[in-house]
Short mmCIF file of C-alpha atoms in Angstrom, two decimals:
data_model
loop_
_atom_site.label_atom_id
_atom_site.label_comp_id
_atom_site.label_asym_id
_atom_site.label_seq_id
_atom_site.Cartn_x
_atom_site.Cartn_y
_atom_site.Cartn_z
CA UNK A 1 2.83 -29.84 -16.38
CA UNK A 2 1.15 -29.61 -19.73
CA UNK A 3 1.61 -26.71 -22.13
CA UNK A 4 -0.53 -23.60 -21.52
CA UNK A 5 -4.14 -24.09 -22.55
CA UNK A 6 -5.49 -22.63 -25.78
CA UNK A 7 -7.81 -19.63 -25.55
CA UNK A 8 -11.57 -20.18 -25.51
CA UNK A 9 -12.87 -20.95 -28.98
CA UNK A 10 -15.44 -18.17 -28.54
CA UNK A 11 -12.63 -15.66 -28.88
CA UNK A 12 -11.20 -14.92 -32.28
CA UNK A 13 -7.63 -16.09 -32.79
CA UNK A 14 -5.19 -13.19 -32.53
CA UNK A 15 -2.93 -12.26 -35.42
CA UNK A 16 0.44 -13.96 -35.35
CA UNK A 17 2.32 -10.71 -34.73
CA UNK A 18 -0.26 -9.21 -32.33
CA UNK A 19 0.81 -8.58 -28.73
CA UNK A 20 -0.53 -10.81 -25.99
CA UNK A 21 -1.32 -7.79 -23.82
CA UNK A 22 -2.12 -4.29 -25.05
CA UNK A 23 -2.82 -1.48 -22.58
CA UNK A 24 -4.18 1.67 -24.21
CA UNK A 25 -4.74 5.05 -22.54
CA UNK A 26 -5.30 3.49 -19.13
CA UNK A 27 -6.33 5.99 -16.46
CA UNK A 28 -7.64 5.66 -12.91
CA UNK A 29 -9.05 8.42 -10.73
CA UNK A 30 -9.99 7.79 -7.11
CA UNK A 31 -12.49 9.96 -5.26
CA UNK A 32 -11.46 10.55 -1.65
CA UNK A 33 -13.75 11.21 1.35
CA UNK A 34 -14.99 14.79 1.70
CA UNK A 35 -13.11 16.87 4.25
CA UNK A 36 -16.26 18.90 4.88
CA UNK A 37 -19.91 18.17 4.06
CA UNK A 38 -20.11 21.26 1.83
CA UNK A 39 -16.73 20.78 0.17
CA UNK A 40 -16.20 18.98 -3.13
CA UNK A 41 -14.80 15.48 -2.80
CA UNK A 42 -11.07 15.52 -3.57
CA UNK A 43 -9.78 13.29 -6.33
CA UNK A 44 -6.43 11.61 -6.96
CA UNK A 45 -5.24 10.51 -10.39
CA UNK A 46 -3.37 7.26 -9.80
CA UNK A 47 -2.81 6.58 -13.51
CA UNK A 48 -2.93 9.05 -16.37
CA UNK A 49 -3.02 7.59 -19.86
CA UNK A 50 -0.66 4.61 -19.66
CA UNK A 51 -0.11 2.67 -22.89
CA UNK A 52 2.18 -0.25 -23.73
CA UNK A 53 2.23 -3.69 -25.36
CA UNK A 54 3.68 -7.00 -24.23
CA UNK A 55 4.36 -9.89 -26.55
CA UNK A 56 3.93 -13.54 -25.64
CA UNK A 57 6.83 -15.18 -23.86
CA UNK A 58 8.41 -11.86 -22.88
CA UNK A 59 8.81 -10.05 -19.56
CA UNK A 60 8.00 -6.40 -19.01
CA UNK A 61 9.13 -4.71 -15.80
CA UNK A 62 7.29 -1.75 -14.30
CA UNK A 63 9.36 0.28 -11.83
CA UNK A 64 8.76 3.36 -9.75
CA UNK A 65 8.59 4.58 -6.19
CA UNK A 66 5.68 3.97 -3.84
CA UNK A 67 2.69 5.95 -5.11
CA UNK A 68 3.83 5.94 -8.72
CA UNK A 69 0.83 3.86 -9.83
CA UNK A 70 2.46 0.42 -10.16
CA UNK A 71 -0.03 -1.53 -8.04
CA UNK A 72 -2.98 0.34 -9.52
CA UNK A 73 -1.76 -0.71 -12.96
CA UNK A 74 -1.53 -4.33 -11.79
CA UNK A 75 -5.09 -4.29 -10.43
CA UNK A 76 -6.47 -2.80 -13.64
CA UNK A 77 -4.63 -5.31 -15.85
CA UNK A 78 -6.03 -8.09 -13.64
CA UNK A 79 -9.54 -6.57 -13.97
CA UNK A 80 -9.78 -6.34 -10.18
CA UNK A 81 -10.81 -2.70 -10.60
CA UNK A 82 -12.37 -0.79 -13.47
CA UNK A 83 -10.39 1.99 -15.15
CA UNK A 84 -11.67 5.55 -15.38
CA UNK A 85 -10.58 5.48 -19.03
CA UNK A 86 -8.65 3.25 -21.41
CA UNK A 87 -8.59 -0.42 -22.33
CA UNK A 88 -6.82 -3.63 -21.32
CA UNK A 89 -6.73 -6.07 -24.25
CA UNK A 90 -5.67 -9.68 -23.74
CA UNK A 91 -5.32 -11.34 -27.14
CA UNK A 92 -7.47 -8.55 -28.54
CA UNK A 93 -10.29 -8.98 -26.00
CA UNK A 94 -11.09 -5.98 -23.79
CA UNK A 95 -11.23 -7.48 -20.30
CA UNK A 96 -13.27 -4.60 -18.90
CA UNK A 97 -16.01 -5.08 -21.48
CA UNK A 98 -16.65 -8.71 -20.53
CA UNK A 99 -19.61 -9.69 -18.39
CA UNK A 100 -18.99 -11.53 -15.12
CA UNK A 101 -19.25 -15.02 -16.60
CA UNK A 102 -16.99 -14.26 -19.57
CA UNK A 103 -14.43 -12.57 -17.33
CA UNK A 104 -14.39 -15.61 -15.03
CA UNK A 105 -13.66 -17.84 -18.04
CA UNK A 106 -10.98 -15.46 -19.28
CA UNK A 107 -9.19 -15.58 -15.92
CA UNK A 108 -7.78 -18.97 -16.84
CA UNK A 109 -5.46 -17.03 -19.16
CA UNK A 110 -4.12 -14.50 -16.63
CA UNK A 111 -3.17 -14.98 -13.00
CA UNK A 112 -1.38 -12.98 -10.30
CA UNK A 113 1.42 -13.54 -7.79
CA UNK A 114 1.21 -11.20 -4.82
CA UNK A 115 3.89 -9.58 -2.69
CA UNK A 116 3.23 -11.30 0.63
CA UNK A 117 3.83 -15.06 0.28
CA UNK A 118 2.09 -15.76 3.60
CA UNK A 119 -0.79 -13.30 3.60
CA UNK A 120 -1.91 -14.52 0.16
CA UNK A 121 -2.24 -18.13 1.38
CA UNK A 122 -5.16 -19.30 3.54
CA UNK A 123 -3.63 -20.78 6.73
CA UNK A 124 -6.70 -23.00 7.23
CA UNK A 125 -6.35 -24.79 3.90
CA UNK A 126 -3.79 -27.37 2.86
CA UNK A 127 -1.27 -26.39 0.22
CA UNK A 128 -2.95 -28.70 -2.30
CA UNK A 129 -6.33 -27.05 -1.66
CA UNK A 130 -4.79 -23.60 -2.04
CA UNK A 131 -2.93 -24.42 -5.24
CA UNK A 132 -6.02 -26.03 -6.78
CA UNK A 133 -8.34 -23.21 -5.70
CA UNK A 134 -8.44 -21.43 -9.11
CA UNK A 135 -9.62 -24.66 -10.75
CA UNK A 136 -12.32 -25.13 -8.12
CA UNK A 137 -13.53 -21.53 -8.46
CA UNK A 138 -13.63 -21.80 -12.25
CA UNK A 139 -15.29 -25.24 -12.15
CA UNK A 140 -12.80 -26.46 -14.71
CA UNK A 141 -11.85 -29.82 -13.15
CA UNK A 142 -13.12 -32.58 -10.88
CA UNK A 143 -11.64 -33.45 -7.50
CA UNK A 144 -9.22 -36.07 -8.84
CA UNK A 145 -7.98 -33.86 -11.66
CA UNK A 146 -7.53 -30.92 -9.28
CA UNK A 147 -5.43 -33.11 -6.99
CA UNK A 148 -3.27 -34.32 -9.88
CA UNK A 149 -2.84 -30.84 -11.33
CA UNK A 150 -1.89 -29.45 -7.89
CA UNK A 151 0.78 -32.15 -7.53
CA UNK A 152 2.16 -31.31 -10.99
CA UNK A 153 2.25 -27.60 -10.21
CA UNK A 154 4.06 -28.14 -6.91
CA UNK A 155 6.69 -30.29 -8.59
CA UNK A 156 7.07 -27.68 -11.34
CA UNK A 157 8.12 -25.08 -8.75
CA UNK A 158 10.60 -27.37 -7.02
CA UNK A 159 8.42 -28.76 -4.22
CA UNK A 160 7.15 -32.32 -3.69
CA UNK A 161 3.68 -33.58 -4.44
CA UNK A 162 3.53 -34.78 -0.81
CA UNK A 163 3.91 -31.17 0.34
CA UNK A 164 0.32 -30.64 -0.75
CA UNK A 165 -0.87 -32.25 2.50
CA UNK A 166 0.89 -29.62 4.63
CA UNK A 167 -0.16 -26.12 5.67
CA UNK A 168 1.47 -22.77 4.77
CA UNK A 169 3.00 -22.22 8.23
CA UNK A 170 5.15 -25.33 7.70
CA UNK A 171 7.13 -23.63 4.91
CA UNK A 172 9.74 -20.91 4.66
CA UNK A 173 9.02 -17.59 2.97
CA UNK A 174 10.69 -18.67 -0.25
CA UNK A 175 8.78 -21.96 -0.28
CA UNK A 176 5.49 -20.13 0.33
CA UNK A 177 6.16 -17.92 -2.68
CA UNK A 178 6.82 -21.07 -4.72
CA UNK A 179 3.38 -22.27 -3.58
CA UNK A 180 1.86 -18.97 -4.71
CA UNK A 181 3.54 -19.35 -8.09
CA UNK A 182 2.22 -22.91 -8.36
CA UNK A 183 -1.30 -21.60 -7.71
CA UNK A 184 -0.85 -19.03 -10.48
CA UNK A 185 0.42 -21.70 -12.88
CA UNK A 186 -2.32 -24.26 -12.33
CA UNK A 187 -4.74 -22.76 -14.86
CA UNK A 188 -1.89 -22.79 -17.40
CA UNK A 189 -2.13 -19.05 -17.99
CA UNK A 190 -0.48 -17.10 -20.75
CA UNK A 191 0.09 -14.02 -18.57
CA UNK A 192 1.21 -13.74 -14.95
CA UNK A 193 1.16 -10.37 -13.22
CA UNK A 194 3.80 -10.48 -10.47
CA UNK A 195 3.37 -7.60 -8.00
CA UNK A 196 6.63 -7.25 -6.00
CA UNK A 197 6.95 -11.08 -5.85
CA UNK A 198 10.34 -11.15 -4.06
CA UNK A 199 10.39 -7.93 -2.03
CA UNK A 200 9.29 -9.73 1.17
CA UNK A 201 12.01 -12.40 0.85
CA UNK A 202 15.58 -12.53 2.08
CA UNK A 203 18.11 -11.46 -0.53
CA UNK A 204 19.57 -14.97 -0.70
CA UNK A 205 16.13 -16.40 -1.48
CA UNK A 206 15.16 -13.71 -3.99
CA UNK A 207 17.59 -15.00 -6.61
CA UNK A 208 16.23 -18.55 -6.26
CA UNK A 209 12.64 -17.42 -6.84
CA UNK A 210 13.63 -15.18 -9.77
CA UNK A 211 15.58 -18.01 -11.37
CA UNK A 212 12.56 -20.27 -10.90
CA UNK A 213 10.31 -17.77 -12.65
CA UNK A 214 12.71 -17.58 -15.57
CA UNK A 215 12.90 -21.38 -15.78
CA UNK A 216 9.10 -21.59 -15.84
CA UNK A 217 9.00 -19.02 -18.62
CA UNK A 218 11.43 -21.09 -20.66
CA UNK A 219 9.45 -24.29 -20.05
CA UNK A 220 5.89 -23.05 -20.50
CA UNK A 221 6.24 -19.83 -22.49
CA UNK A 222 4.45 -17.80 -19.82
CA UNK A 223 4.52 -14.00 -20.15
CA UNK A 224 5.29 -11.78 -17.14
CA UNK A 225 4.22 -8.28 -16.20
CA UNK A 226 6.69 -7.74 -13.38
CA UNK A 227 5.91 -4.94 -10.89
CA UNK A 228 8.85 -3.91 -8.71
CA UNK A 229 10.58 -1.00 -7.01
CA UNK A 230 13.88 -2.89 -7.24
CA UNK A 231 15.76 -1.92 -10.39
CA UNK A 232 18.28 -4.73 -10.04
CA UNK A 233 15.46 -7.30 -9.95
CA UNK A 234 13.81 -6.12 -13.16
CA UNK A 235 17.18 -5.79 -14.87
CA UNK A 236 17.81 -9.46 -14.05
CA UNK A 237 14.52 -10.90 -15.31
CA UNK A 238 12.92 -8.47 -17.79
CA UNK A 239 13.32 -7.96 -21.53
CA UNK A 240 11.97 -4.42 -21.33
CA UNK A 241 11.33 -1.92 -18.55
CA UNK A 242 9.02 1.05 -18.22
CA UNK A 243 9.37 3.69 -15.52
CA UNK A 244 6.23 5.10 -13.88
CA UNK A 245 6.23 8.52 -12.24
CA UNK A 246 3.05 10.04 -10.82
CA UNK A 247 0.93 7.66 -12.86
CA UNK A 248 2.61 8.24 -16.21
CA UNK A 249 5.33 6.46 -18.19
CA UNK A 250 8.38 8.72 -18.31
CA UNK A 251 10.84 6.29 -19.88
CA UNK A 252 10.80 2.86 -21.49
CA UNK A 253 13.36 0.57 -23.09
CA UNK A 254 15.65 -2.43 -22.77
CA UNK A 255 17.28 -2.77 -19.31
CA UNK A 256 20.81 -2.19 -20.65
CA UNK A 257 19.67 0.98 -22.40
CA UNK A 258 17.53 2.26 -19.55
CA UNK A 259 19.95 1.59 -16.72
CA UNK A 260 23.13 2.19 -18.70
CA UNK A 261 22.13 5.61 -20.02
CA UNK A 262 18.90 6.84 -18.40
CA UNK A 263 17.45 9.89 -20.11
CA UNK A 264 14.72 11.08 -17.76
CA UNK A 265 15.72 12.85 -14.52
CA UNK A 266 13.38 10.64 -12.50
CA UNK A 267 15.04 7.46 -13.81
CA UNK A 268 18.41 8.99 -13.04
CA UNK A 269 17.30 9.71 -9.47
CA UNK A 270 16.03 6.14 -9.05
CA UNK A 271 19.38 4.75 -10.17
CA UNK A 272 21.35 7.18 -8.04
CA UNK A 273 19.45 5.98 -4.96
CA UNK A 274 20.51 2.34 -5.50
CA UNK A 275 23.95 1.18 -4.29
CA UNK A 276 26.02 0.47 -7.38
CA UNK A 277 23.73 2.54 -9.58
CA UNK A 278 21.16 -0.24 -9.98
CA UNK A 279 23.58 -2.53 -11.81
CA UNK A 280 23.66 -6.24 -11.04
#
C-alpha cells in the first residue's frame, strides 16, 4: 500500500509542530422524550467540555465504564453527530464547520473501525466490494483502481487478495475485523478512530489484531484514537491515555504513569476492578 495521501490542497498546510487532531471544549447534550406532555423534556449531558490533542503517528487511548461518554466522543470526532459546544480540528480544520461536500472530501483523512466485526460488514457484498466501498462513496477511483486498492489493503492486513471474492460469513471474527481495518485503510487516512475494536474477539485473537494495528502504524504512520473499556488493551497499544468519567476527563497521562500510580479515585476503582490491577 502506498503512503497516506496528502491533505487536499484547498486546506492550508498545518504547522510542523501542530497536532493532527485537536478537540476543544467538546460537549454533547441529548434531549430525551417527555415523560408527560406538560413536563419539560429531560436532558442528559453525555460530554461536558472535553479537550485534548493528538499528534500524528501517535495513539491515544480513551477509557471509562459504559456511559462515560467514550462512544459519544468517537461519534463527534468522526462528525457523525454535531456537538452541543466545542470544536474538532483535524489539521486545523473544524470538521463541524464544513459543508456536506467538504466534509465528504475530508473523510478520506479519517476513518473508523467499529466494535462488531460482523455487524459492520454487509453480508450481501463481497469482501472486495466492502473494502473498496469508501472509495466508491467518495468517487475517488475507477472500478479497476478500486479493485487493485482493495487487494493491496487486504494483503496489508494479512489476508490474500483472492479473499476479496468471498463473503463475510466465510471468515472468523478476527479475520472479519482485519477486513474492517482494511476498509478503514483504503482511503489512506491519517487518523483512525477505533471504537472497542477487539472487545468482541476471543482473547487469543485480540493480541493478533492489536499487533496488526501497531504494525500498520509503523508502516503507514497512521494515528489512532483508541476507545476501550479494557485498560490492559490501551496500555499495550497507546502512547497516552485519558480517563473519562461522566463525560469529563478526570485523569490523563502515559500508561505507565496512569496505571502505575493513578491519582484520581475513579481511575483507582477501574484498576482495582481488573484482575492483576490492569497490568499486562
